[in-house]
Amino acid sequence: MDIYSPLVDIVGEDFTSNHEEELYIYSRDSGAQQPRKADYVVAPKTVEEVQQIVKLANKEKIPITPMGGGLTLSGLAVPIKGGIVLDMKRMDRIIEVNEKSRYVILEAGVTQGALQSHLEKNYPHLEHSMPDAPPMATIVGNVVIQGHGHLSVAQGINSQMVNGMEVVLPTGEVCKLGSCSISPYWFTRDPLPDLMGLFLGWLGTTGIITKVSLQLFPKPKFRDLLTFTSADLDLLPDFIFDITQLNLMDNLFIISQEWPPWAQGILYVPIISAQDEEEFKLKIELHKKLLRKYEGKITLVEGRHAERMREARLPVPPVTLGVMAADAKQGGGFEYTGGILPIEKVPEASSKAVEIAHKYGQPYLLGYQLLTGGHSMMCGLAYCLNRADGEDIEKVRKALDESNKLILDIGGVLWKAEALAQRLMVQRMDPNTVKLMKRVRKALDPNAIMNPGNWSD
Amino acid sequence: MALKDYKDIIHRCFRCGYCKFTSDYSYLGFNCPVYSKYRLESYSPGGMMWLIYASLVKGELKPSKHLSQILYSCTMCRNCSQECKFKFNEDIVNILKAAREEMVDKQLVPQIVGQFLTNVYDYGNPYRELKQNRDNWAENTEIKHYEKGDEFLYYVGCVGSYDTVSQKAARALGSVLLKSGLPFGFLGSREVCDGNEVDMLGEKGLFEFLKEENTQIFKELGVKKIVTLSPHSYNALKNNYSNEFEVFHYTQLLRDLVKSGKLDVSRGFKAKVTYHDPCFLGRYNNEYDAPREILTAIPGVELVEMERTKENSFCCGGGGGNFYTDILGSGKDSPSRIRVREAHDTGANILAVACPVCMMMLEDALKAEGLEDELAIKDISEVMNAALL
Ligand SMILES: Cc1cc2nc3c(=O)[nH]c(=O)nc-3n(C[C@H](O)[C@H](O)[C@H](O)COP(=O)(O)OP(=O)(O)OC[C@H]3O[C@@H](n4cnc5c(N)ncnc54)[C@H](O)[C@@H]3O)c2cc1C
Ligand code: SF4
Ligand code: SF4
């Protein structure tokens, strides 16, 4: 059935479309995945509108794909089985900042940029953990994919920072999770059954999040980075262990790329901050001192290159490195395999990733980020692509497929994996886990309308 | 340049969306007025770039009326070019303009845009007003026609000449110039549209024609220096006409006249004023200081800034011919109404403008918001006129 008119009745004509132009835009993203056609695009403003859309879709058995910024690059907000793309960005209210308990309650469409600017203006002493993604990415899209931000070493990944949420279930009921289900305060997730786990990491297949409470953190007065370089990849696990034993970083980037040549080895870029100058200086010194143990093998970069690293990596979010990859081939796109690995597996992944890149005629471009105090590493094996060149995109797809298999073969898991890569994981998953996931989904979404095609075999 | 000249650039847009924001990602809202209103990705600079590529370069989509509607909703405010992080950022508005040229060639422009262009072609203004009525705004004033030897030509433009709200600004500026003692005059019925909007709407041929017409008159009269009421005229005359004329926006001239003591503002003007930067003065021509210098020179004026100001200013929604075509439409989320609310939030009682287009857009919005008792829209020339001894 054509549901255009009922959708218009719910959200209005301006925010509903089935025109080819809107469908074109919402049927693809800036990564390497094949376009997949949407049938309707809808931008709701209120929870009630979301509920009505869900009820309609349920009745008509039409898929819904929630979308925030649509910036995962792996097509996660591009519908696999058609239907409605629900652009959440009109739900953009920052409802409340609780300063003393350090959290913010916001609607699902609030962007990273908007929250950052709101805090800077009104609560300059607080900040949230901001991903390197363009500021158009939404807070909720980011927590749904269990993303990471500039405080991820010190404070954990972003989905761990969710205190509470409001969701519209696939059958249309609105439900609150966390302390807000009991109390007016959205201040904690524990000590309760962790129902938020039913929505985080599920890529919009279990319901639509309409609000979250996100933890905020003290904004430091002093913040800087150090750049260390090394040619010896095998030192990485020990060095990471030592540097995290200090337990003093906010974040740690690890970069290795073919271009420019000075970045070809491994660059370790710890981000260090403090509220007090003396503490800050001491932290910097302690990090530098660590190099004594690695004398001649890991060295401090100073001068022009260090300055360039500051310019590129110190702003929150950093602009230059991540986004600029999209223009490396003057082609408007890139995608990366986000391998989450045990630290000791990173050297193996890196050397094999270089081989894969070269096999597909790509310069290697490895951008890693340490997660959660040093418990795992997100290894981004990135490939730039030229959107105007179909062959190039095809090559990137193959390189991604091979990279995904590499990560899984050496014991890692894939982060924000595209549908094909999700399938690779499901194939390797404990069969009872797969069954459990299916049961959970069936219970929540009996008509399988939520972002179908994801997390399935 | 034509769209084909950009064919290797258009697909480089990453659709990352920096272009939708101010430089500090203001929480107040998105700074692309089109995206701010429609909130679908297709109505964003990146969305438009992708659609232009798909429809007009790659042929994946058929160029359609809906595409045209999307492209013509853009006010050409230049926020996207300013905020895009990529090397090709300067080309974005040029690509948008070149795509509109294609729509003109393919006869796919929205009817109202066609009407604008036909009116300018037939009447020299978008309002289908008779040429001789271009004098009317100056009736009962001492502002005279330009005569050979006058130092300045006062170029009023279509909106200031015909729109009843903006005529107030045209008269106020005339009056200020009279008080300065500078020899100047206007063209009246000999003035034709400067073509800035025609150019922005993609009618290159008509723009060239208007440019020729105006240039010929300027030359005939021996014009050397031009002062414009409208930043739109200023942009066209300064950047797209021959460089044999020295062109000023009036705020630049008045600032200099105040500084040199030729205008004495010591009578003052007591008000809390916030100033709205017009896109064609600010982002297009990097003039943010002159209007502020004038306002702060006036005793009694307390200047307060809106959250989005200077290069982050939010377009009133009238650029690119939208003041006439109204493709962005009215409604609570229209750019002009958002902007008026933003001005109101500063606690100012005057919203000062330096552009007749902004003036008419914001005046309408003020009424729609029901804020007339709390805030008044005034052109800087009006504020200045009131402050002169
Ligand atoms: C240059 C660049 C750098 C990046 N760097 C980082 C980084 O440092 N850290 C990081 O974590 N990520 C990074 N990313 C990846 C990604 O852009 C971000 O994680 C981003 O935050 C995703 O948010 P989004 O709003 O774009 O999500 P979307 O792509 O819109 O959605 C992501 C998933 O969530 C689902 N979803 C969205 N909204 C809802 C909702 N309301 N309810 C239920 N499901 C929903 C979607 O269906 C989809 O499956 C980067 C991307 C780019 C392009
Ligand atoms: S125009 Fe620039 S900033 Fe905007 S989406 Fe395209 S690449 Fe990004
Ligand atoms: S010129 Fe202004 S209105 Fe047009 S797309 Fe760019 S930012 Fe939006």
Tab-separated table of N, CA and C in Angstrom, chain A residues 99-226:
chain	number	residue	atom	x	y	z
A	99	GLU	N	23.773	19.956	35.991
A	99	GLU	CA	25.180	20.327	36.157
A	99	GLU	C	25.842	19.514	37.269
A	100	LYS	N	25.133	19.412	38.373
A	100	LYS	CA	25.772	18.788	39.530
A	100	LYS	C	25.958	17.283	39.337
A	101	SER	N	24.980	16.641	38.706
A	101	SER	CA	25.145	15.207	38.464
A	101	SER	C	25.732	14.957	37.073
A	102	ARG	N	26.085	16.021	36.388
A	102	ARG	CA	26.791	15.955	35.115
A	102	ARG	C	26.154	15.027	34.081
A	103	TYR	N	24.944	15.405	33.659
A	103	TYR	CA	24.378	14.710	32.494
A	103	TYR	C	23.495	15.666	31.708
A	104	VAL	N	23.260	15.290	30.472
A	104	VAL	CA	22.377	16.090	29.625
A	104	VAL	C	21.293	15.168	29.090
A	105	ILE	N	20.059	15.673	29.069
A	105	ILE	CA	18.971	14.899	28.445
A	105	ILE	C	18.688	15.566	27.106
A	106	LEU	N	18.727	14.799	26.054
A	106	LEU	CA	18.511	15.395	24.735
A	106	LEU	C	17.701	14.481	23.841
A	107	GLU	N	17.129	15.099	22.801
A	107	GLU	CA	16.367	14.319	21.829
A	107	GLU	C	17.315	13.674	20.827
A	108	ALA	N	16.773	12.701	20.112
A	108	ALA	CA	17.619	11.848	19.266
A	108	ALA	C	18.283	12.581	18.105
A	109	GLY	N	17.751	13.737	17.724
A	109	GLY	CA	18.330	14.395	16.557
A	109	GLY	C	19.407	15.406	16.890
A	110	VAL	N	19.715	15.562	18.171
A	110	VAL	CA	20.724	16.571	18.537
A	110	VAL	C	22.085	16.131	17.999
A	111	THR	N	22.744	17.051	17.322
A	111	THR	CA	24.028	16.703	16.706
A	111	THR	C	25.159	16.897	17.720
A	112	GLN	N	26.271	16.283	17.397
A	112	GLN	CA	27.464	16.460	18.223
A	112	GLN	C	27.820	17.940	18.292
A	113	GLY	N	27.745	18.602	17.150
A	113	GLY	CA	28.105	20.023	17.073
A	113	GLY	C	27.203	20.864	17.955
A	114	ALA	N	25.897	20.588	17.910
A	114	ALA	CA	24.952	21.391	18.679
A	114	ALA	C	25.196	21.218	20.179
A	115	LEU	N	25.448	19.983	20.614
A	115	LEU	CA	25.676	19.787	22.051
A	115	LEU	C	26.969	20.486	22.467
A	116	GLN	N	27.984	20.334	21.633
A	116	GLN	CA	29.253	20.976	21.992
A	116	GLN	C	29.065	22.491	22.127
A	117	SER	N	28.372	23.070	21.178
A	117	SER	CA	28.202	24.530	21.209
A	117	SER	C	27.323	24.945	22.400
A	118	HIS	N	26.302	24.163	22.688
A	118	HIS	CA	25.428	24.477	23.827
A	118	HIS	C	26.236	24.461	25.138
A	119	LEU	N	27.088	23.463	25.267
A	119	LEU	CA	27.878	23.376	26.504
A	119	LEU	C	28.894	24.508	26.567
A	120	GLU	N	29.542	24.775	25.446
A	120	GLU	CA	30.542	25.851	25.451
A	120	GLU	C	29.927	27.171	25.878
A	121	LYS	N	28.708	27.427	25.403
A	121	LYS	CA	28.072	28.709	25.716
A	121	LYS	C	27.529	28.740	27.146
A	122	ASN	N	26.934	27.627	27.565
A	122	ASN	CA	26.205	27.665	28.841
A	122	ASN	C	26.880	26.950	30.002
A	123	TYR	N	27.688	25.982	29.692
A	123	TYR	CA	28.381	25.221	30.745
A	123	TYR	C	29.829	25.019	30.310
A	124	PRO	N	30.596	26.081	30.209
A	124	PRO	CA	31.935	25.976	29.613
A	124	PRO	C	32.887	25.076	30.401
A	125	HIS	N	32.487	24.700	31.594
A	125	HIS	CA	33.340	23.829	32.405
A	125	HIS	C	32.965	22.355	32.239
A	126	LEU	N	31.999	22.075	31.343
A	126	LEU	CA	31.608	20.677	31.105
A	126	LEU	C	31.777	20.326	29.632
A	127	GLU	N	32.003	19.046	29.367
A	127	GLU	CA	32.077	18.607	27.972
A	127	GLU	C	31.569	17.174	27.854
A	128	HIS	N	31.262	16.792	26.613
A	128	HIS	CA	30.910	15.384	26.384
A	128	HIS	C	32.003	14.780	25.518
A	129	SER	N	32.006	13.469	25.448
A	129	SER	CA	33.062	12.805	24.685
A	129	SER	C	32.689	12.838	23.209
A	130	MET	N	33.436	13.572	22.447
A	130	MET	CA	33.046	13.901	21.069
A	130	MET	C	33.819	13.033	20.076
A	131	PRO	N	33.123	12.324	19.209
A	131	PRO	CA	33.848	11.535	18.201
A	131	PRO	C	34.543	12.433	17.176
A	132	ASP	N	35.474	11.863	16.438
A	132	ASP	CA	36.141	12.635	15.380
A	132	ASP	C	35.227	12.872	14.186
A	133	ALA	N	34.069	12.281	14.234
A	133	ALA	CA	33.132	12.379	13.108
A	133	ALA	C	32.754	13.837	12.872
A	134	PRO	N	32.277	14.174	11.674
A	134	PRO	CA	31.797	15.533	11.445
A	134	PRO	C	30.717	15.893	12.469
A	135	PRO	N	30.632	17.158	12.834
A	135	PRO	CA	29.711	17.572	13.908
A	135	PRO	C	28.250	17.332	13.585
A	136	MET	N	27.949	16.961	12.374
A	136	MET	CA	26.572	16.659	11.978
A	136	MET	C	26.119	15.301	12.523
A	137	ALA	N	27.058	14.472	12.949
A	137	ALA	CA	26.682	13.169	13.515
A	137	ALA	C	25.843	13.403	14.764
A	138	THR	N	24.884	12.539	15.003
A	138	THR	CA	24.044	12.732	16.184
A	138	THR	C	24.622	11.975	17.380
A	139	ILE	N	24.276	12.473	18.546
A	139	ILE	CA	24.687	11.798	19.783
A	139	ILE	C	24.118	10.383	19.782
A	140	VAL	N	22.826	10.296	19.429
A	140	VAL	CA	22.162	8.994	19.524
A	140	VAL	C	22.712	8.014	18.483
A	141	GLY	N	22.895	8.471	17.235
A	141	GLY	CA	23.479	7.587	16.209
A	141	GLY	C	24.814	7.047	16.673
A	142	ASN	N	25.558	7.885	17.341
A	142	ASN	CA	26.882	7.486	17.803
A	142	ASN	C	26.820	6.470	18.949
A	143	VAL	N	25.887	6.659	19.860
A	143	VAL	CA	25.820	5.670	20.954
A	143	VAL	C	25.212	4.355	20.450
A	144	VAL	N	24.302	4.469	19.478
A	144	VAL	CA	23.721	3.238	18.912
A	144	VAL	C	24.823	2.361	18.311
A	145	ILE	N	25.790	2.985	17.656
A	145	ILE	CA	26.868	2.169	17.065
A	145	ILE	C	28.023	1.959	18.049
A	146	GLN	N	27.837	2.334	19.288
A	146	GLN	CA	28.867	2.154	20.320
A	146	GLN	C	30.182	2.820	19.906
A	147	GLY	N	30.027	4.094	19.502
A	147	GLY	CA	31.187	4.855	19.043
A	147	GLY	C	32.070	5.324	20.191
A	148	HIS	N	33.141	5.987	19.803
A	148	HIS	CA	34.098	6.457	20.805
A	148	HIS	C	34.381	7.930	20.578
A	149	GLY	N	34.886	8.589	21.607
A	149	GLY	CA	35.124	10.018	21.478
A	149	GLY	C	36.454	10.430	22.072
A	150	HIS	N	36.617	11.708	22.273
A	150	HIS	CA	37.939	12.201	22.667
A	150	HIS	C	38.256	11.911	24.142
A	151	LEU	N	37.298	11.284	24.844
A	151	LEU	CA	37.579	10.905	26.232
A	151	LEU	C	37.538	9.391	26.407
A	152	SER	N	37.659	8.694	25.297
A	152	SER	CA	37.388	7.248	25.374
A	152	SER	C	38.433	6.444	26.121
A	153	VAL	N	39.643	6.930	26.200
A	153	VAL	CA	40.620	6.181	26.996
A	153	VAL	C	40.314	6.411	28.478
A	154	ALA	N	40.058	7.660	28.825
A	154	ALA	CA	39.843	7.986	30.232
A	154	ALA	C	38.482	7.528	30.738
A	155	GLN	N	37.449	7.654	29.897
A	155	GLN	CA	36.087	7.486	30.431
A	155	GLN	C	35.292	6.351	29.810
A	156	GLY	N	35.825	5.700	28.799
A	156	GLY	CA	35.080	4.603	28.175
A	156	GLY	C	34.455	5.015	26.862
A	157	ILE	N	33.831	4.039	26.189
A	157	ILE	CA	33.223	4.380	24.900
A	157	ILE	C	31.874	5.045	25.134
A	158	ASN	N	31.367	5.680	24.098
A	158	ASN	CA	30.245	6.601	24.298
A	158	ASN	C	28.948	5.916	24.724
A	159	SER	N	28.738	4.690	24.299
A	159	SER	CA	27.499	4.010	24.699
A	159	SER	C	27.526	3.679	26.195
A	160	GLN	N	28.723	3.600	26.761
A	160	GLN	CA	28.816	3.367	28.210
A	160	GLN	C	28.437	4.618	28.994
A	161	MET	N	28.369	5.736	28.296
A	161	MET	CA	28.077	7.004	28.978
A	161	MET	C	26.591	7.318	28.996
A	162	VAL	N	25.782	6.371	28.522
A	162	VAL	CA	24.334	6.609	28.507
A	162	VAL	C	23.752	6.250	29.867
A	163	ASN	N	23.099	7.221	30.477
A	163	ASN	CA	22.478	7.024	31.792
A	163	ASN	C	21.045	6.547	31.704
A	164	GLY	N	20.411	6.895	30.587
A	164	GLY	CA	18.995	6.576	30.487
A	164	GLY	C	18.517	6.848	29.085
A	165	MET	N	17.386	6.274	28.736
A	165	MET	CA	16.838	6.596	27.425
A	165	MET	C	15.328	6.416	27.382
A	166	GLU	N	14.774	7.039	26.344
A	166	GLU	CA	13.369	6.837	26.028
A	166	GLU	C	13.344	6.209	24.651
A	167	VAL	N	12.574	5.131	24.504
A	167	VAL	CA	12.521	4.472	23.188
A	167	VAL	C	11.085	4.266	22.759
A	168	VAL	N	10.896	4.294	21.452
A	168	VAL	CA	9.616	3.864	20.899
A	168	VAL	C	9.850	2.442	20.408
A	169	LEU	N	9.120	1.506	21.003
A	169	LEU	CA	9.298	0.106	20.627
A	169	LEU	C	8.727	-0.130	19.222
A	170	PRO	N	9.173	-1.180	18.562
A	170	PRO	CA	8.690	-1.430	17.196
A	170	PRO	C	7.173	-1.630	17.114
A	171	THR	N	6.538	-1.849	18.256
A	171	THR	CA	5.082	-1.980	18.257
A	171	THR	C	4.399	-0.671	18.676
A	172	GLY	N	5.186	0.360	18.919
A	172	GLY	CA	4.613	1.689	19.116
A	172	GLY	C	4.566	2.197	20.554
A	173	GLU	N	4.842	1.331	21.545
A	173	GLU	CA	4.801	1.822	22.927
A	173	GLU	C	6.045	2.653	23.219
A	174	VAL	N	5.888	3.655	24.097
A	174	VAL	CA	7.047	4.436	24.537
A	174	VAL	C	7.504	3.894	25.875
A	175	CYS	N	8.798	3.806	26.031
A	175	CYS	CA	9.326	3.126	27.205
A	175	CYS	C	10.546	3.892	27.718
A	176	LYS	N	10.654	4.048	29.043
A	176	LYS	CA	11.834	4.720	29.607
A	176	LYS	C	12.744	3.691	30.275
A	177	LEU	N	14.020	3.902	30.159
A	177	LEU	CA	14.977	2.936	30.682
A	177	LEU	C	16.006	3.632	31.565
A	178	GLY	N	16.421	2.930	32.615
A	178	GLY	CA	17.374	3.528	33.546
A	178	GLY	C	16.618	4.188	34.677
A	179	SER	N	17.312	5.020	35.456
A	179	SER	CA	16.676	5.630	36.626
A	179	SER	C	15.434	6.425	36.242
A	180	CYS	N	15.406	6.962	35.028
A	180	CYS	CA	14.247	7.782	34.626
A	180	CYS	C	12.972	6.952	34.528
A	181	SER	N	13.098	5.620	34.555
A	181	SER	CA	11.876	4.804	34.541
A	181	SER	C	11.214	4.804	35.922
A	182	ILE	N	11.975	5.258	36.912
A	182	ILE	CA	11.485	5.217	38.285
A	182	ILE	C	11.379	6.614	38.874
A	183	SER	N	12.333	7.453	38.471
A	183	SER	CA	12.508	8.744	39.147
A	183	SER	C	12.503	9.863	38.103
A	184	PRO	N	12.292	11.098	38.546
A	184	PRO	CA	12.386	12.195	37.558
A	184	PRO	C	13.818	12.435	37.086
A	185	TYR	N	14.794	11.828	37.737
A	185	TYR	CA	16.194	12.096	37.403
A	185	TYR	C	16.751	11.025	36.465
A	186	TRP	N	17.404	11.491	35.413
A	186	TRP	CA	17.964	10.574	34.415
A	186	TRP	C	19.436	10.365	34.736
A	187	PHE	N	19.736	10.042	35.973
A	187	PHE	CA	21.132	10.156	36.391
A	187	PHE	C	21.909	8.856	36.391
A	188	THR	N	21.231	7.722	36.314
A	188	THR	CA	22.016	6.487	36.370
A	188	THR	C	21.358	5.340	35.620
A	189	ARG	N	22.205	4.437	35.185
A	189	ARG	CA	21.766	3.258	34.445
A	189	ARG	C	21.655	2.064	35.407
A	190	ASP	N	22.481	2.089	36.445
A	190	ASP	CA	22.508	1.000	37.413
A	190	ASP	C	21.827	1.495	38.697
A	191	PRO	N	21.465	0.656	39.597
A	191	PRO	CA	21.543	-0.806	39.600
A	191	PRO	C	20.201	-1.409	39.175
A	192	LEU	N	20.058	-1.597	37.907
A	192	LEU	CA	18.783	-2.086	37.360
A	192	LEU	C	19.110	-3.077	36.247
A	193	PRO	N	18.169	-3.898	35.853
A	193	PRO	CA	18.452	-4.739	34.673
A	193	PRO	C	18.825	-3.814	33.513
A	194	ASP	N	19.913	-4.112	32.818
A	194	ASP	CA	20.415	-3.166	31.825
A	194	ASP	C	19.663	-3.292	30.497
A	195	LEU	N	18.454	-2.745	30.484
A	195	LEU	CA	17.632	-2.868	29.283
A	195	LEU	C	18.158	-2.023	28.124
A	196	MET	N	19.036	-1.094	28.441
A	196	MET	CA	19.584	-0.281	27.349
A	196	MET	C	20.406	-1.125	26.387
A	197	GLY	N	20.908	-2.221	26.913
A	197	GLY	CA	21.630	-3.169	26.061
A	197	GLY	C	20.754	-3.754	24.963
A	198	LEU	N	19.445	-3.579	25.086
A	198	LEU	CA	18.565	-4.062	24.012
A	198	LEU	C	18.567	-3.121	22.813
A	199	PHE	N	19.168	-1.959	22.978
A	199	PHE	CA	19.123	-0.968	21.901
A	199	PHE	C	20.504	-0.516	21.434
A	200	LEU	N	21.472	-0.567	22.334
A	200	LEU	CA	22.815	-0.113	21.958
A	200	LEU	C	23.527	-1.240	21.215
A	201	GLY	N	24.074	-0.902	20.071
A	201	GLY	CA	24.755	-1.911	19.265
A	201	GLY	C	23.828	-2.651	18.320
A	202	TRP	N	22.525	-2.392	18.418
A	202	TRP	CA	21.558	-3.138	17.597
A	202	TRP	C	21.264	-2.444	16.265
A	203	LEU	N	21.868	-1.320	16.039
A	203	LEU	CA	21.759	-0.622	14.752
A	203	LEU	C	20.314	-0.335	14.341
A	204	GLY	N	19.539	0.071	15.309
A	204	GLY	CA	18.162	0.461	14.975
A	204	GLY	C	17.265	-0.715	14.638
A	205	THR	N	17.668	-1.935	15.003
A	205	THR	CA	16.827	-3.095	14.661
A	205	THR	C	15.862	-3.464	15.785
A	206	THR	N	15.931	-2.756	16.907
A	206	THR	CA	15.076	-3.156	18.028
A	206	THR	C	14.142	-2.036	18.493
A	207	GLY	N	14.285	-0.871	17.934
A	207	GLY	CA	13.404	0.223	18.356
A	207	GLY	C	14.020	1.558	17.988
A	208	ILE	N	13.273	2.601	18.290
A	208	ILE	CA	13.745	3.941	17.945
A	208	ILE	C	13.988	4.713	19.236
A	209	ILE	N	15.208	5.110	19.419
A	209	ILE	CA	15.536	5.895	20.607
A	209	ILE	C	15.087	7.326	20.345
A	210	THR	N	14.330	7.881	21.279
A	210	THR	CA	13.866	9.256	21.070
A	210	THR	C	14.557	10.254	22.003
A	211	LYS	N	15.040	9.761	23.147
A	211	LYS	CA	15.805	10.640	24.052
A	211	LYS	C	16.905	9.829	24.712
A	212	VAL	N	18.004	10.506	25.034
A	212	VAL	CA	18.984	9.852	25.908
A	212	VAL	C	19.457	10.841	26.966
A	213	SER	N	19.957	10.258	28.031
A	213	SER	CA	20.699	11.041	29.013
A	213	SER	C	22.149	10.623	28.846
A	214	LEU	N	23.006	11.595	28.635
A	214	LEU	CA	24.411	11.306	28.355
A	214	LEU	C	25.280	11.944	29.431
A	215	GLN	N	26.282	11.200	29.859
A	215	GLN	CA	27.162	11.748	30.890
A	215	GLN	C	28.036	12.878	30.353
A	216	LEU	N	28.255	13.857	31.213
A	216	LEU	CA	29.170	14.957	30.894
A	216	LEU	C	30.366	14.862	31.827
A	217	PHE	N	31.438	15.521	31.441
A	217	PHE	CA	32.685	15.414	32.208
A	217	PHE	C	33.289	16.804	32.403
A	218	PRO	N	34.162	16.918	33.411
A	218	PRO	CA	34.799	18.229	33.618
A	218	PRO	C	35.638	18.593	32.394
A	219	LYS	N	35.525	19.806	31.963
A	219	LYS	CA	36.343	20.227	30.824
A	219	LYS	C	37.669	20.736	31.374
A	220	PRO	N	38.761	20.200	30.879
A	220	PRO	CA	40.048	20.586	31.458
A	220	PRO	C	40.476	21.987	31.028
A	221	LYS	N	41.266	22.605	31.874
A	221	LYS	CA	41.763	23.951	31.539
A	221	LYS	C	42.999	23.846	30.645
A	222	PHE	N	43.727	22.747	30.816
A	222	PHE	CA	44.958	22.573	30.023
A	222	PHE	C	44.825	21.293	29.200
A	223	ARG	N	45.260	21.372	27.954
A	223	ARG	CA	45.126	20.192	27.095
A	223	ARG	C	46.199	20.266	26.020
A	224	ASP	N	46.909	19.196	25.841
A	224	ASP	CA	47.939	19.192	24.794
A	224	ASP	C	48.141	17.758	24.326
A	225	LEU	N	48.964	17.631	23.307
A	225	LEU	CA	49.284	16.285	22.857
A	225	LEU	C	50.782	16.144	22.700
A	226	LEU	N	51.208	14.906	22.699
A	226	LEU	CA	52.603	14.589	22.407
A	226	LEU	C	52.595	13.715	21.171
